[in-house]
Coordinates of C-alpha atoms in Angstrom, one line a residue:
M1 CA -17.5 6.2 20.1
S2 CA -16.2 4.6 15.7
E3 CA -18.8 5.3 13.0
T4 CA -20.9 2.0 11.9
P5 CA -19.4 1.4 8.3
P6 CA -21.9 1.5 5.6
P7 CA -23.6 -1.8 4.1
R8 CA -21.8 -3.2 1.5
P9 CA -23.2 -3.2 -1.9
R10 CA -25.4 -6.6 -2.8
T11 CA -23.4 -8.9 -5.1
R12 CA -24.0 -8.9 -9.0
L13 CA -23.6 -11.7 -11.2
Y14 CA -20.3 -11.7 -13.9
L15 CA -20.9 -13.5 -16.7
I16 CA -18.3 -15.2 -18.1
T17 CA -19.0 -16.7 -22.0
P18 CA -17.8 -19.8 -22.7
P19 CA -14.3 -20.8 -24.4
Q20 CA -15.4 -22.3 -27.7
I21 CA -19.2 -20.5 -29.6
P22 CA -19.9 -22.9 -32.4
D23 CA -22.8 -20.9 -33.2
P24 CA -22.7 -16.6 -31.8
A25 CA -27.4 -16.2 -33.1
E26 CA -27.6 -19.9 -31.1
F27 CA -26.0 -18.3 -27.8
S28 CA -27.1 -14.7 -28.4
K29 CA -30.9 -16.0 -27.9
K30 CA -29.3 -17.6 -24.8
L31 CA -28.1 -15.1 -23.2
E32 CA -30.9 -13.0 -24.1
S33 CA -33.1 -15.2 -21.9
A34 CA -30.7 -14.9 -19.2
V35 CA -29.9 -11.0 -19.3
A36 CA -34.4 -10.8 -19.4
A37 CA -33.6 -14.0 -15.7
G38 CA -32.3 -10.6 -13.7
D39 CA -29.2 -8.2 -12.5
I40 CA -26.0 -9.4 -14.6
A41 CA -23.2 -6.6 -14.3
S42 CA -20.6 -7.8 -16.6
L43 CA -20.7 -10.1 -19.6
Q44 CA -16.8 -11.2 -20.4
L45 CA -15.8 -12.3 -23.9
R46 CA -13.3 -15.2 -23.3
L47 CA -13.3 -17.1 -26.2
K48 CA -10.4 -19.0 -26.7
G49 CA -7.7 -20.8 -29.4
A50 CA -7.4 -24.6 -29.2
D51 CA -3.5 -23.1 -27.6
G52 CA -5.1 -21.6 -24.8
R53 CA -4.6 -18.1 -26.3
I54 CA -7.2 -15.4 -27.6
D55 CA -9.5 -16.1 -30.6
E56 CA -9.9 -13.3 -32.0
A57 CA -11.6 -14.2 -35.0
S58 CA -14.6 -15.8 -32.7
T59 CA -14.6 -13.2 -30.6
R60 CA -15.4 -10.6 -33.2
S61 CA -18.0 -12.9 -34.7
V62 CA -19.7 -13.2 -30.6
S63 CA -19.5 -9.4 -30.3
R64 CA -22.0 -9.0 -33.4
D65 CA -24.0 -10.7 -32.1
V66 CA -24.1 -10.0 -28.3
M67 CA -22.2 -6.7 -27.3
G68 CA -25.5 -4.4 -28.8
L69 CA -27.7 -6.7 -26.8
A70 CA -25.8 -6.9 -23.2
Q71 CA -25.0 -3.2 -23.1
E72 CA -28.7 -1.9 -23.9
A73 CA -29.9 -3.8 -21.2
G74 CA -26.9 -2.1 -18.9
I75 CA -24.4 -5.0 -18.8
A76 CA -20.7 -4.1 -19.3
V77 CA -18.9 -6.1 -22.1
L78 CA -15.1 -7.0 -21.1
I79 CA -13.0 -8.3 -23.5
N80 CA -10.5 -11.2 -21.7
D81 CA -6.5 -10.7 -22.5
S82 CA -6.1 -8.4 -25.7
P83 CA -6.7 -4.2 -24.9
Q84 CA -6.2 -3.7 -28.7
L85 CA -9.0 -6.2 -29.2
A86 CA -11.6 -4.4 -26.6
R87 CA -11.2 -0.7 -28.6
E88 CA -11.4 -2.0 -31.5
L89 CA -15.1 -3.7 -30.4
G90 CA -16.2 -1.0 -28.3
A91 CA -16.2 -2.7 -25.4
D92 CA -16.9 -1.1 -21.9
G93 CA -13.1 -2.9 -21.0
V94 CA -10.8 -5.1 -20.8
H95 CA -9.9 -8.3 -18.1
L96 CA -6.2 -9.1 -17.7
G97 CA -4.3 -12.0 -16.6
W98 CA -1.4 -12.2 -14.9
D99 CA 1.0 -12.4 -18.9
D100 CA -1.3 -9.7 -20.5
M101 CA -0.5 -6.2 -21.2
D102 CA 0.4 -3.9 -17.8
I103 CA -2.4 -2.0 -16.0
K104 CA -0.9 1.0 -16.8
S105 CA 0.2 0.3 -20.7
A106 CA -4.0 -1.1 -20.6
R107 CA -5.0 2.3 -19.3
K108 CA -2.8 4.8 -21.9
L109 CA -4.6 2.7 -24.8
L110 CA -8.2 2.5 -22.8
G111 CA -8.5 5.9 -21.5
P112 CA -9.8 6.8 -18.4
V113 CA -13.2 5.7 -18.2
A114 CA -12.8 1.8 -19.3
I115 CA -12.8 -0.6 -16.9
I116 CA -9.9 -2.7 -16.1
G117 CA -10.3 -5.4 -14.9
A118 CA -7.2 -8.1 -13.0
T119 CA -6.4 -11.6 -12.2
A120 CA -4.8 -12.2 -8.6
K121 CA -5.4 -15.8 -8.3
N122 CA -4.8 -16.5 -4.3
S123 CA -2.2 -13.7 -4.0
Y124 CA -3.0 -10.6 -2.0
H125 CA 0.2 -8.5 -2.9
K126 CA -0.9 -9.2 -6.6
A127 CA -4.4 -7.2 -6.3
M128 CA -2.5 -4.9 -3.7
Q129 CA -0.2 -3.8 -6.5
A130 CA -2.7 -4.2 -10.1
G131 CA -5.2 -1.9 -7.2
E132 CA -1.8 0.2 -7.4
D133 CA -1.8 0.4 -10.8
G134 CA -4.8 1.5 -11.2
A135 CA -7.6 -1.6 -11.9
D136 CA -10.6 -1.3 -11.0
Y137 CA -12.1 -4.9 -9.9
V138 CA -9.5 -7.8 -9.2
A139 CA -10.6 -11.1 -9.2
F140 CA -9.5 -13.8 -6.8
G141 CA -10.1 -17.4 -7.5
A142 CA -10.4 -20.5 -8.0
F143 CA -12.4 -21.4 -5.1
Y144 CA -13.0 -24.4 -6.3
P145 CA -12.2 -27.0 -9.9
T146 CA -13.5 -25.3 -12.7
V147 CA -13.0 -27.2 -16.0
T148 CA -13.2 -23.9 -18.0
K149 CA -9.8 -22.7 -17.0
A150 CA -6.8 -24.8 -16.6
G151 CA -3.7 -23.5 -14.9
T152 CA -6.1 -22.7 -12.2
V153 CA -4.6 -22.4 -8.1
P154 CA -7.1 -22.9 -5.4
A155 CA -7.7 -19.5 -3.4
E156 CA -9.1 -20.1 0.0
L157 CA -12.6 -17.7 0.8
D158 CA -10.4 -15.5 3.8
L159 CA -9.1 -13.5 0.8
L160 CA -12.4 -11.8 0.4
E161 CA -12.7 -11.4 3.6
V162 CA -9.4 -9.6 4.2
W163 CA -9.5 -7.6 1.0
Q164 CA -13.0 -6.3 1.9
A165 CA -12.0 -5.6 5.4
A166 CA -9.0 -3.0 3.8
M167 CA -9.3 -2.4 0.2
L168 CA -12.1 -0.2 -1.3
I169 CA -11.8 -2.0 -5.0
P170 CA -14.0 -4.2 -5.5
C171 CA -13.0 -7.9 -5.5
V172 CA -14.8 -10.8 -7.7
A173 CA -14.4 -14.4 -6.6
I174 CA -13.7 -16.9 -10.1
G175 CA -13.7 -20.6 -10.1
G176 CA -16.2 -23.3 -10.9
I177 CA -18.9 -21.3 -8.7
T178 CA -22.9 -22.2 -8.6
A179 CA -25.8 -21.7 -7.7
A180 CA -25.1 -24.5 -5.0
N181 CA -21.4 -23.0 -3.5
A182 CA -21.3 -19.7 -4.0
A183 CA -23.6 -18.4 -0.7
P184 CA -19.8 -18.6 1.2
L185 CA -18.0 -16.5 -0.7
V186 CA -20.6 -14.0 -1.3
R187 CA -20.8 -14.1 2.9
A188 CA -16.7 -13.6 2.8
G189 CA -17.5 -10.0 0.4
A190 CA -17.5 -11.0 -2.8
D191 CA -18.9 -7.9 -4.6
F192 CA -18.6 -9.5 -7.7
I193 CA -19.4 -13.4 -7.9
A194 CA -18.4 -14.5 -11.6
V195 CA -19.6 -17.8 -13.8
S196 CA -19.3 -19.8 -17.1
A197 CA -20.2 -23.2 -16.7
G198 CA -22.1 -22.1 -13.7
V199 CA -25.3 -20.3 -16.2
W200 CA -24.4 -21.8 -19.7
A201 CA -24.1 -25.6 -18.5
Y202 CA -26.7 -25.5 -15.9
E203 CA -29.3 -28.2 -16.3
E204 CA -32.7 -26.2 -16.0
G205 CA -31.1 -23.2 -18.0
P206 CA -29.3 -20.4 -18.7
A207 CA -31.8 -18.3 -17.0
A208 CA -33.4 -20.3 -14.0
A209 CA -29.3 -20.1 -13.5
V210 CA -29.3 -16.0 -13.4
R211 CA -32.8 -16.2 -11.3
A212 CA -31.0 -18.4 -8.7
F213 CA -27.5 -16.5 -8.6
N214 CA -29.7 -13.1 -8.1
T215 CA -32.0 -14.7 -4.7
L216 CA -29.3 -16.1 -3.5
F217 CA -27.8 -12.6 -3.5
D218 CA -31.1 -10.9 -2.1
E219 CA -31.3 -13.3 0.6
L220 CA -27.5 -12.8 1.8
A221 CA -28.0 -8.9 1.1

């Protein structure tokens, strides 16, 4: 008789900053309200310049206002694109895109306990390779149209279903996700739901968005 597989852990929220934050102190207040509203697993600092590349100056500025707040709340802080900057700022890890430093080199730079995530877009093969190279999680998407990031490709729900059935490495769903459209992604097997505008631009405010996501995750757990 085959054993029943253990239940999948409850889905958690993976926050991503807006691409531009003109006033870090004001954003810190919004983050503080979001943190107080419910469970958040991680916060990715994803600050971009007009050229679409990482804005290192803004990332440093924002990190001074929010990193301590997040880490004291048990939220892992990840830097987008740059392992070097993650190391400099004392972040918990890095999220790597397709064109960033390779995972093995990032691991060598950041050490064994750093969290290293990797973009897989809509490629199961790319995700498999990332896992073999030592990524701690892979991110699939975009599942819905998004205005936060350019150059996305559409991803289908079966990516999450197949990954969850075959792999132990956690998967993140990303791309245009809101509390209103996240349920199919949770049901399909997303371990984390990555959200930017779906929280920061939520009509009732970031705290209400965090509460809405956590209510959904509890209902579907």
